[in-house]
Each structure stands twice: as C-alpha cells, then as structure tokens.
JSON list of C-alpha atoms in Angstrom, two decimals:
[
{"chain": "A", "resi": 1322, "resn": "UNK", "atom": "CA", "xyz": [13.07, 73.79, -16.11]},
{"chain": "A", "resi": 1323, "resn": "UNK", "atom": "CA", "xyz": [14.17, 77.10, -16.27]},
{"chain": "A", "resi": 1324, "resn": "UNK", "atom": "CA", "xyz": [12.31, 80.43, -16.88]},
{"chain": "A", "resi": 1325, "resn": "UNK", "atom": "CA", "xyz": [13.15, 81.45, -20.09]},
{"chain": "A", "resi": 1326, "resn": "UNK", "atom": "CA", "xyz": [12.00, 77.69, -21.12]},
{"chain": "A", "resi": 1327, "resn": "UNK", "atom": "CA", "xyz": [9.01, 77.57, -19.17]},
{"chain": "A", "resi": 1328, "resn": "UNK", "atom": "CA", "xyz": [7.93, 81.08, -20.90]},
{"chain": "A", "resi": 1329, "resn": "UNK", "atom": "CA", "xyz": [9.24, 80.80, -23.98]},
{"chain": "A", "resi": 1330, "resn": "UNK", "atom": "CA", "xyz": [10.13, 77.08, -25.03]},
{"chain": "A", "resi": 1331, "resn": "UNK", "atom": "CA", "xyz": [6.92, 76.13, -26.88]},
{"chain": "A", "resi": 1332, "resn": "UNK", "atom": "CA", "xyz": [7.35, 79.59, -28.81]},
{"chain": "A", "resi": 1333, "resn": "UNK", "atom": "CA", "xyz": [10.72, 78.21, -29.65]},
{"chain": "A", "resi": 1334, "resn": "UNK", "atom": "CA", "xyz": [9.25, 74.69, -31.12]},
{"chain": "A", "resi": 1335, "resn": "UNK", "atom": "CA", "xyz": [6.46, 76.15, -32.70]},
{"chain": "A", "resi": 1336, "resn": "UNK", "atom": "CA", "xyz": [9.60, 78.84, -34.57]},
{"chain": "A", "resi": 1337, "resn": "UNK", "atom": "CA", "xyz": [11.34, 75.14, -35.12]},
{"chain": "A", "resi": 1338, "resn": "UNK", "atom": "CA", "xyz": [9.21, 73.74, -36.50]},
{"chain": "A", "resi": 1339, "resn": "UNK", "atom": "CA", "xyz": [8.87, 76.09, -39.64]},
{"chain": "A", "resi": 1340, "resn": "UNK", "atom": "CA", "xyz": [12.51, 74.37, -40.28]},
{"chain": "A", "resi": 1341, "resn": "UNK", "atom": "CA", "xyz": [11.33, 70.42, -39.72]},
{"chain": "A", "resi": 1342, "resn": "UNK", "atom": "CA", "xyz": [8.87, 71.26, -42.61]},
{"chain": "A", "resi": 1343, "resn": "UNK", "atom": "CA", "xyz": [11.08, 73.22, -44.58]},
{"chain": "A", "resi": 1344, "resn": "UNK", "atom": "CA", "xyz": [13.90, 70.19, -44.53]},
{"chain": "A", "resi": 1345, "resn": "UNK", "atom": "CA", "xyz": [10.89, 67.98, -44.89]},
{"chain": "A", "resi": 1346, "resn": "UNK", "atom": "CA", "xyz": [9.87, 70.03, -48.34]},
{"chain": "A", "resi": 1347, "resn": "UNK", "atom": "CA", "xyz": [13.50, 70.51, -49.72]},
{"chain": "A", "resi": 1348, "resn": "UNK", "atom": "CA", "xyz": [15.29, 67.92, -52.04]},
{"chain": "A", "resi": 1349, "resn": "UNK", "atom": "CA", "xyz": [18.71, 67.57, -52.55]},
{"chain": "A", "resi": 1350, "resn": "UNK", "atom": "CA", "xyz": [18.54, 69.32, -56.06]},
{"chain": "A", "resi": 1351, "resn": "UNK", "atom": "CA", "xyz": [16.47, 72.03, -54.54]},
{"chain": "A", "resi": 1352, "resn": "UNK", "atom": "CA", "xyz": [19.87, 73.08, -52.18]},
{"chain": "A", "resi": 1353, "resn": "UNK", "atom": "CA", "xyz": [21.39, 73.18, -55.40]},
{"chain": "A", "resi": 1354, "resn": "UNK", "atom": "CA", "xyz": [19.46, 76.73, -56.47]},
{"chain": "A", "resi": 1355, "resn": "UNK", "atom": "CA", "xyz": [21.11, 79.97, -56.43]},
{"chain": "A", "resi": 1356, "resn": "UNK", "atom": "CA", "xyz": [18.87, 82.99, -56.81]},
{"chain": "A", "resi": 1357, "resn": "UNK", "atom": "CA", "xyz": [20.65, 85.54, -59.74]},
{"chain": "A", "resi": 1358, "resn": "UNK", "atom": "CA", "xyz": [23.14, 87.69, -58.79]},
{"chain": "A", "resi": 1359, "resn": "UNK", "atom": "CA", "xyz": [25.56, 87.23, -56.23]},
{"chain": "A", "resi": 1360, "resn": "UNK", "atom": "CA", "xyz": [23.63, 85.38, -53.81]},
{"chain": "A", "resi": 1361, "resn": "UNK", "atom": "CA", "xyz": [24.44, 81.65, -52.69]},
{"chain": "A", "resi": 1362, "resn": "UNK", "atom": "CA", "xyz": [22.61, 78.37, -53.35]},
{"chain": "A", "resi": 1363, "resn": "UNK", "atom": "CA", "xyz": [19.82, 77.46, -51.17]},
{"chain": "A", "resi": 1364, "resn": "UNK", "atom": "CA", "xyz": [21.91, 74.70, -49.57]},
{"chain": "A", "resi": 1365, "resn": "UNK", "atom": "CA", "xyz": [24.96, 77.26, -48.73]},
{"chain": "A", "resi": 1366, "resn": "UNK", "atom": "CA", "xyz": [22.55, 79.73, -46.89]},
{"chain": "A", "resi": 1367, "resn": "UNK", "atom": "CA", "xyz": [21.15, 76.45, -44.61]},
{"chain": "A", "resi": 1368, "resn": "UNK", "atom": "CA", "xyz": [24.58, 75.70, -43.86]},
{"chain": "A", "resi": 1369, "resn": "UNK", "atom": "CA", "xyz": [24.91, 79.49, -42.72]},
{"chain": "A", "resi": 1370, "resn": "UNK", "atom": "CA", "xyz": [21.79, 79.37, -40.26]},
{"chain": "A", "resi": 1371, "resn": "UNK", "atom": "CA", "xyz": [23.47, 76.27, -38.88]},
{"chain": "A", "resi": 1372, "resn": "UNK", "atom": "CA", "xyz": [26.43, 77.68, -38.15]},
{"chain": "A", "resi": 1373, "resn": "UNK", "atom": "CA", "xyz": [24.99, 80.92, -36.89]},
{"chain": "A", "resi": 1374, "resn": "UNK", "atom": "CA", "xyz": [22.80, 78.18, -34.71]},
{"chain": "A", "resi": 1375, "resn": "UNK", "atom": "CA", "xyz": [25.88, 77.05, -33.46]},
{"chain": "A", "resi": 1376, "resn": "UNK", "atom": "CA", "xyz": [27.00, 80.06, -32.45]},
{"chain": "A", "resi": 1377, "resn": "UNK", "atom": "CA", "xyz": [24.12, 81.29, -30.64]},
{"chain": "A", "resi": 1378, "resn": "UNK", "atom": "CA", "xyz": [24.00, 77.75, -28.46]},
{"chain": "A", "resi": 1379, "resn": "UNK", "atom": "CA", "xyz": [27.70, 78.10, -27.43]},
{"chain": "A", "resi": 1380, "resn": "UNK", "atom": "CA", "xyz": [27.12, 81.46, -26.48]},
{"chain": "A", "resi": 1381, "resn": "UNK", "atom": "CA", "xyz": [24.77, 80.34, -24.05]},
{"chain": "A", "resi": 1382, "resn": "UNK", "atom": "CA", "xyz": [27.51, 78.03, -22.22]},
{"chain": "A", "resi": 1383, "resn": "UNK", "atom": "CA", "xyz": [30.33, 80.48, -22.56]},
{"chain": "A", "resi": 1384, "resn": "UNK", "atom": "CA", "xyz": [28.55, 83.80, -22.24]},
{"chain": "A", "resi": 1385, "resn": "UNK", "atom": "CA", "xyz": [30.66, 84.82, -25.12]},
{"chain": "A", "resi": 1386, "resn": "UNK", "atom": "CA", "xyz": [29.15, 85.36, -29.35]},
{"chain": "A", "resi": 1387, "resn": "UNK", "atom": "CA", "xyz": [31.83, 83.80, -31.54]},
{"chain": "A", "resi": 1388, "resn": "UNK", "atom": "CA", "xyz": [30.50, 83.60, -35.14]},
{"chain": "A", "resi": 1389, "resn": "UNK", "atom": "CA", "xyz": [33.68, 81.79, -36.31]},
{"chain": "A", "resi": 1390, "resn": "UNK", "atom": "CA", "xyz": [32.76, 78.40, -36.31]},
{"chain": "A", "resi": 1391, "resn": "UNK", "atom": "CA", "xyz": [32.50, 76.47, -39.54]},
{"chain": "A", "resi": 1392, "resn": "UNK", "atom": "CA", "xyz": [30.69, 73.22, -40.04]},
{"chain": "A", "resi": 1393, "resn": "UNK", "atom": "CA", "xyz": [33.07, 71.06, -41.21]},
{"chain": "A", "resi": 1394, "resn": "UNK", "atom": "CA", "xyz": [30.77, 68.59, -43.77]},
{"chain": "A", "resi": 1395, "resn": "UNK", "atom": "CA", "xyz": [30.02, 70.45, -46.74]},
{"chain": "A", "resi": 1396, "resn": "UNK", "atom": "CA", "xyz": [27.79, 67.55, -47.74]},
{"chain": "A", "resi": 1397, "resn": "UNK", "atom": "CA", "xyz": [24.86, 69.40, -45.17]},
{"chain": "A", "resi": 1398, "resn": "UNK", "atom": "CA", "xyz": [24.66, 72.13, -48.45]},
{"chain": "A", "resi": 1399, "resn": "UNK", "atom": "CA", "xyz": [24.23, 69.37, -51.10]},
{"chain": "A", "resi": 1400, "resn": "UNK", "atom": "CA", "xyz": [21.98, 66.34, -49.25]},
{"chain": "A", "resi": 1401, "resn": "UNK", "atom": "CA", "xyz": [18.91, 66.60, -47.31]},
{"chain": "A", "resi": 1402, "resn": "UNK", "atom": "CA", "xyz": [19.82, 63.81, -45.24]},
{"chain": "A", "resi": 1403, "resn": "UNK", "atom": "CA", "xyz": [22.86, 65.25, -43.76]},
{"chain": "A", "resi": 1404, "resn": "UNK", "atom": "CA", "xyz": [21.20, 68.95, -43.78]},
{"chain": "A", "resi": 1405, "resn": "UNK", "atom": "CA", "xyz": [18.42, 66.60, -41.12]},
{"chain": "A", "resi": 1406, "resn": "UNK", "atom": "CA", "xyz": [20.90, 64.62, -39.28]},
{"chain": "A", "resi": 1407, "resn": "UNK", "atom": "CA", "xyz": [23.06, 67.95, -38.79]},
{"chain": "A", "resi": 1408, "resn": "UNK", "atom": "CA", "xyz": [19.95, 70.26, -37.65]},
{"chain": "A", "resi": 1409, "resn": "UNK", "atom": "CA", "xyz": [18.39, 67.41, -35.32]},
{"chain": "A", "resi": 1410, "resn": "UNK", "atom": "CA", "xyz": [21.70, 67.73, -33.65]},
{"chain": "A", "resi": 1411, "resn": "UNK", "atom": "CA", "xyz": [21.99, 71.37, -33.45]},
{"chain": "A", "resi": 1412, "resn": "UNK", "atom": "CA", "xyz": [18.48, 71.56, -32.20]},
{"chain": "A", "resi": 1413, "resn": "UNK", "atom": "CA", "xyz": [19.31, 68.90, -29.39]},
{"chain": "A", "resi": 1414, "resn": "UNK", "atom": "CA", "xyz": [22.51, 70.97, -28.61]},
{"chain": "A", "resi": 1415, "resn": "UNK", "atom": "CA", "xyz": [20.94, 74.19, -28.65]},
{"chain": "A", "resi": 1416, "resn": "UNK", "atom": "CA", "xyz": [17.97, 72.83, -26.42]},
{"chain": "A", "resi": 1417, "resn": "UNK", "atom": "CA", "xyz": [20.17, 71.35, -23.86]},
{"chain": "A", "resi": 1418, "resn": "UNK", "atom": "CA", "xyz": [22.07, 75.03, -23.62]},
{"chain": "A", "resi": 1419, "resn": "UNK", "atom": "CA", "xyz": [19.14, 76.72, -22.82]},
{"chain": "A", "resi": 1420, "resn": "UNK", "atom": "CA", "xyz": [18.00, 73.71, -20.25]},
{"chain": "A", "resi": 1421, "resn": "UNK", "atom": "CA", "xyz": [21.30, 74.45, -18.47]},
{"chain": "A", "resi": 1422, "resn": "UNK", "atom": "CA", "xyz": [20.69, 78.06, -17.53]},
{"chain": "A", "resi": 1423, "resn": "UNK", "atom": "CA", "xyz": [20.28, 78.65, -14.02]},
{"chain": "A", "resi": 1424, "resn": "UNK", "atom": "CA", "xyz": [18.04, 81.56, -12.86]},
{"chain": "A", "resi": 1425, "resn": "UNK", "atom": "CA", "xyz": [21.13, 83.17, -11.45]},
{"chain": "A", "resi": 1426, "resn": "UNK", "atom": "CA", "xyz": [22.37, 83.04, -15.26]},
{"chain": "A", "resi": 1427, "resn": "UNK", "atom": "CA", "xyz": [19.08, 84.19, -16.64]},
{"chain": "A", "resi": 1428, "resn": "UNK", "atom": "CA", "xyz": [19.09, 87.25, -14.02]},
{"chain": "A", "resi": 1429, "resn": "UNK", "atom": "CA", "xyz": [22.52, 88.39, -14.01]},
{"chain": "A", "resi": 1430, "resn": "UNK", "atom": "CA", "xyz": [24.35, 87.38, -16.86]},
{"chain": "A", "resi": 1431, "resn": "UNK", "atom": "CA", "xyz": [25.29, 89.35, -20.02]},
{"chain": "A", "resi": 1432, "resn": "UNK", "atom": "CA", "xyz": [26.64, 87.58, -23.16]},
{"chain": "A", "resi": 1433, "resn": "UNK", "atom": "CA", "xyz": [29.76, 89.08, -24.70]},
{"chain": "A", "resi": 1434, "resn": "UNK", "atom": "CA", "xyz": [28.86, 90.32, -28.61]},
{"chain": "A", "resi": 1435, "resn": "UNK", "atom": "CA", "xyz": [31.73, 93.11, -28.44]},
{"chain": "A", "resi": 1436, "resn": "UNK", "atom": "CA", "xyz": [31.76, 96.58, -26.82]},
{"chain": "A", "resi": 1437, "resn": "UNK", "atom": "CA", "xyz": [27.82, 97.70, -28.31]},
{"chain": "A", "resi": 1438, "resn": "UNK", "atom": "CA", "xyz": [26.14, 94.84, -27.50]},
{"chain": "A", "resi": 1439, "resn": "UNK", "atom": "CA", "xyz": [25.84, 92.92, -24.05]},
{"chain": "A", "resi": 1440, "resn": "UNK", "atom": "CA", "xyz": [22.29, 91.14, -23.81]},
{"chain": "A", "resi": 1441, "resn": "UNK", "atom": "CA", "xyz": [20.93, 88.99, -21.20]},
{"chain": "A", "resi": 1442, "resn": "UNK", "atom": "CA", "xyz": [20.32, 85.36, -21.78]},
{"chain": "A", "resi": 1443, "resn": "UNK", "atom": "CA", "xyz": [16.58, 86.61, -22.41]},
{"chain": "A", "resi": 1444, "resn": "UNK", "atom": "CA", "xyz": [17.37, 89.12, -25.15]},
{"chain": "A", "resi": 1445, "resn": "UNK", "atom": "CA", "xyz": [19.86, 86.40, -26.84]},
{"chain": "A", "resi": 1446, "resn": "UNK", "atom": "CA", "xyz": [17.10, 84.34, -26.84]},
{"chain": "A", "resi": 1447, "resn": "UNK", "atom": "CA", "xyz": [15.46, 86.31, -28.23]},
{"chain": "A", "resi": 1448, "resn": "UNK", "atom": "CA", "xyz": [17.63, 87.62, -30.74]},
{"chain": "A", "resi": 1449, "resn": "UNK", "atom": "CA", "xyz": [18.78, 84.00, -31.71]},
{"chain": "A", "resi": 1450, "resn": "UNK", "atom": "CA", "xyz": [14.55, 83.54, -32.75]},
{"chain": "A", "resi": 1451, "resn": "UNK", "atom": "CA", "xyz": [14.68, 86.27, -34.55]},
{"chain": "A", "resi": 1452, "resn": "UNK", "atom": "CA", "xyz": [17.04, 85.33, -37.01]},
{"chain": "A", "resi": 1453, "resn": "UNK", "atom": "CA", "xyz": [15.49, 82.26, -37.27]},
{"chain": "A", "resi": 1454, "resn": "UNK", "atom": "CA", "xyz": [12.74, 83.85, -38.46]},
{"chain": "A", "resi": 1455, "resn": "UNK", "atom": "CA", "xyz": [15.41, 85.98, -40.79]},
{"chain": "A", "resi": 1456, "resn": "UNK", "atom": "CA", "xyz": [16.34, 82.85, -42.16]},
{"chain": "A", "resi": 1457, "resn": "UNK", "atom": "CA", "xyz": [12.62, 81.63, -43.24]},
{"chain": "A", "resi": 1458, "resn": "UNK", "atom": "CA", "xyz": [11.92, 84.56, -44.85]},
{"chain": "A", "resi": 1459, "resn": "UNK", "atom": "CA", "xyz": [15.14, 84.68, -47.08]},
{"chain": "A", "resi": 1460, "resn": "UNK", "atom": "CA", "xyz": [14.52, 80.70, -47.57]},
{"chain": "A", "resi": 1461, "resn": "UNK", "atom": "CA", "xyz": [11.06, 82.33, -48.82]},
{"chain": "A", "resi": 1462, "resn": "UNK", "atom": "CA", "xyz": [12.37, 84.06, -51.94]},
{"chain": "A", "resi": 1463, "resn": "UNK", "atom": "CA", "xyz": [14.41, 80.51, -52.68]},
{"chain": "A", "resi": 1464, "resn": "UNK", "atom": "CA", "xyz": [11.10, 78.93, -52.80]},
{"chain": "A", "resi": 1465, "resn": "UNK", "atom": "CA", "xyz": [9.54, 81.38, -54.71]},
{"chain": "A", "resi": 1466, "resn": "UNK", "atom": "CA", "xyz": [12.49, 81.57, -56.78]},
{"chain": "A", "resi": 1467, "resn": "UNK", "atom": "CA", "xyz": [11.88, 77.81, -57.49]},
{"chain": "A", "resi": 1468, "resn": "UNK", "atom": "CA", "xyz": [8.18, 78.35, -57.82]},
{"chain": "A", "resi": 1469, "resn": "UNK", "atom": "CA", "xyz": [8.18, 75.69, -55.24]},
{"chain": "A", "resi": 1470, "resn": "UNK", "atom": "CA", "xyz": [4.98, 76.49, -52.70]},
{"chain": "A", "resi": 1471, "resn": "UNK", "atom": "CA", "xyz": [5.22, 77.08, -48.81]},
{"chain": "A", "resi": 1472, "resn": "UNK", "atom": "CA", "xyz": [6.23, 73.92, -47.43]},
{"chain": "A", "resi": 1473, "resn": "UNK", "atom": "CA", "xyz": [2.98, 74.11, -44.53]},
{"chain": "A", "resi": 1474, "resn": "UNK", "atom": "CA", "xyz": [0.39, 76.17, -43.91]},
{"chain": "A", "resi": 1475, "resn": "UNK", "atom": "CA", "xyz": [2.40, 77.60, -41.15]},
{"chain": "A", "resi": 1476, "resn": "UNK", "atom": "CA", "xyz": [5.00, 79.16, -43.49]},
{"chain": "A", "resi": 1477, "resn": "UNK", "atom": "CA", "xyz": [2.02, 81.29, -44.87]},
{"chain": "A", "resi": 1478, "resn": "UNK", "atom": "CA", "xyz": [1.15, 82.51, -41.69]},
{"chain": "A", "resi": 1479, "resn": "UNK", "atom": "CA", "xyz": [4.29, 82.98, -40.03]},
{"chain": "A", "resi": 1480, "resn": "UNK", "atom": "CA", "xyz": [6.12, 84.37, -42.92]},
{"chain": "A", "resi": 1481, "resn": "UNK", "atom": "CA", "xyz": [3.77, 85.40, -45.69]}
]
C-alpha cells in the first residue's frame, strides 16, 4: 500500500461513506426533485459527481484531468438501484487508481489540469475529496429542499 493510502485512505472511506448513506436515504422519486430556478434534479447532479468521479480516477492512471466523459445510462439519474450499482463501481475503480500509485508517482508526478494548474497526486487527492464534500453540501439544500432529514448522523457533523 502506498503512501497517500496508508495516510489518507480511511479519511477517504469515512468522506465515502457520507455517499453509501446518502444512496441508502434517497428513493427513486426523490432523484426526481429539482430545486426552483434553473438548477437540475437531484438525480442529474449525482450523475454529475459520478462523472466528475470518473474523471478524477482516470486522471490518476493517465496523469492527465479530462472532464469530458459522460456516463452513458441515464437510468443512474432516475433509479436508486443503478445510481448504487454505478457508484459501487466507481468507488472500486477509483480505489484501485489510487492502489496503483507508486511512490515514484506520488513524489514526482504532476497531473495535467491545463497551463494554471499542475498538482501532485497528493493535492489531486486531495482536491478530488474536496469536491466530494462540494457535492454533500449541495445534495444538502436537495434534502432540505425536500424537507427530507440528514440521511446519518454523520451528515450533521460533516456538513451541517
């Protein structure tokens, strides 16, 4: 195990996890909600932080940030089942990209984001947790949008 994983893996679960309860909370009519105004439903902005998941694992094979990719199953914005199936598999694939960096990578590498930004593995990391965390707290005002309550006791004192 690598470095970044042996320091900051459980940090990573424990940031995770906030999303196995969310998915756990959520029903399929729940993905359905759009807050007024021009913002998308629920299950539209989960689709986003999957792709922007996506992203952030294949950058750490390739070295390179490509926000392009688009999942191809629009039913992961409309069912909680396929919104699990697809996020236990990003979560594997993600996992297994971090598992794969050598020290070599984690010391002298730099990930390509365009001319301004260049982080290390580290700050990607880091950055990639960080919009998780992004992600919870817009999935907040959903909720509260819903008057739905936290989905764990976690989400109150993680997110607020």
């Amino acid at each position: 195990m690598n470095t970044l994983m042996q320091q900051f893996g459980p940090i990573l679960g424990m940031t995770l996890d906030l999303r196995h309860q969310l998915v756990d909370h959520l029903t399929d009519a729940d993905l359905a909600y759009r807050l007024p105004g021009a913002n998308v439903t629920l299950g539209a902005l989960c689709r986003e932080m999957g792709e922007v998941e996506h992203a952030y694992a294949e950058s750490f094979r390739t070295f390179r940030m490509d926000f392009g990719y688009r999942h191809p199953d629009a039913s992961v914005e409309t069912s909680v089942a396929a919104l699990r199936r697809w996020y236990q598999a990003l979560e594997a694939d993600l996992m297994a990209a971090l598992s794969a960096l050598s020290e070599e990578d984690l010391g002298q590498k730099q990930i390509d984001r365009g001319p301004s930004f260049q982080p290390t593995p580290v700050v990607q990391f880091h950055t990639y947790r960080e919009a998780l965390l992004i992600f919870y707290a817009r999935v907040s005002l959903y909720l509260k949008g819903m008057n739905k309550p936290y989905p764990a006791e976690q989400w109150q004192y993680w997110i607020g």
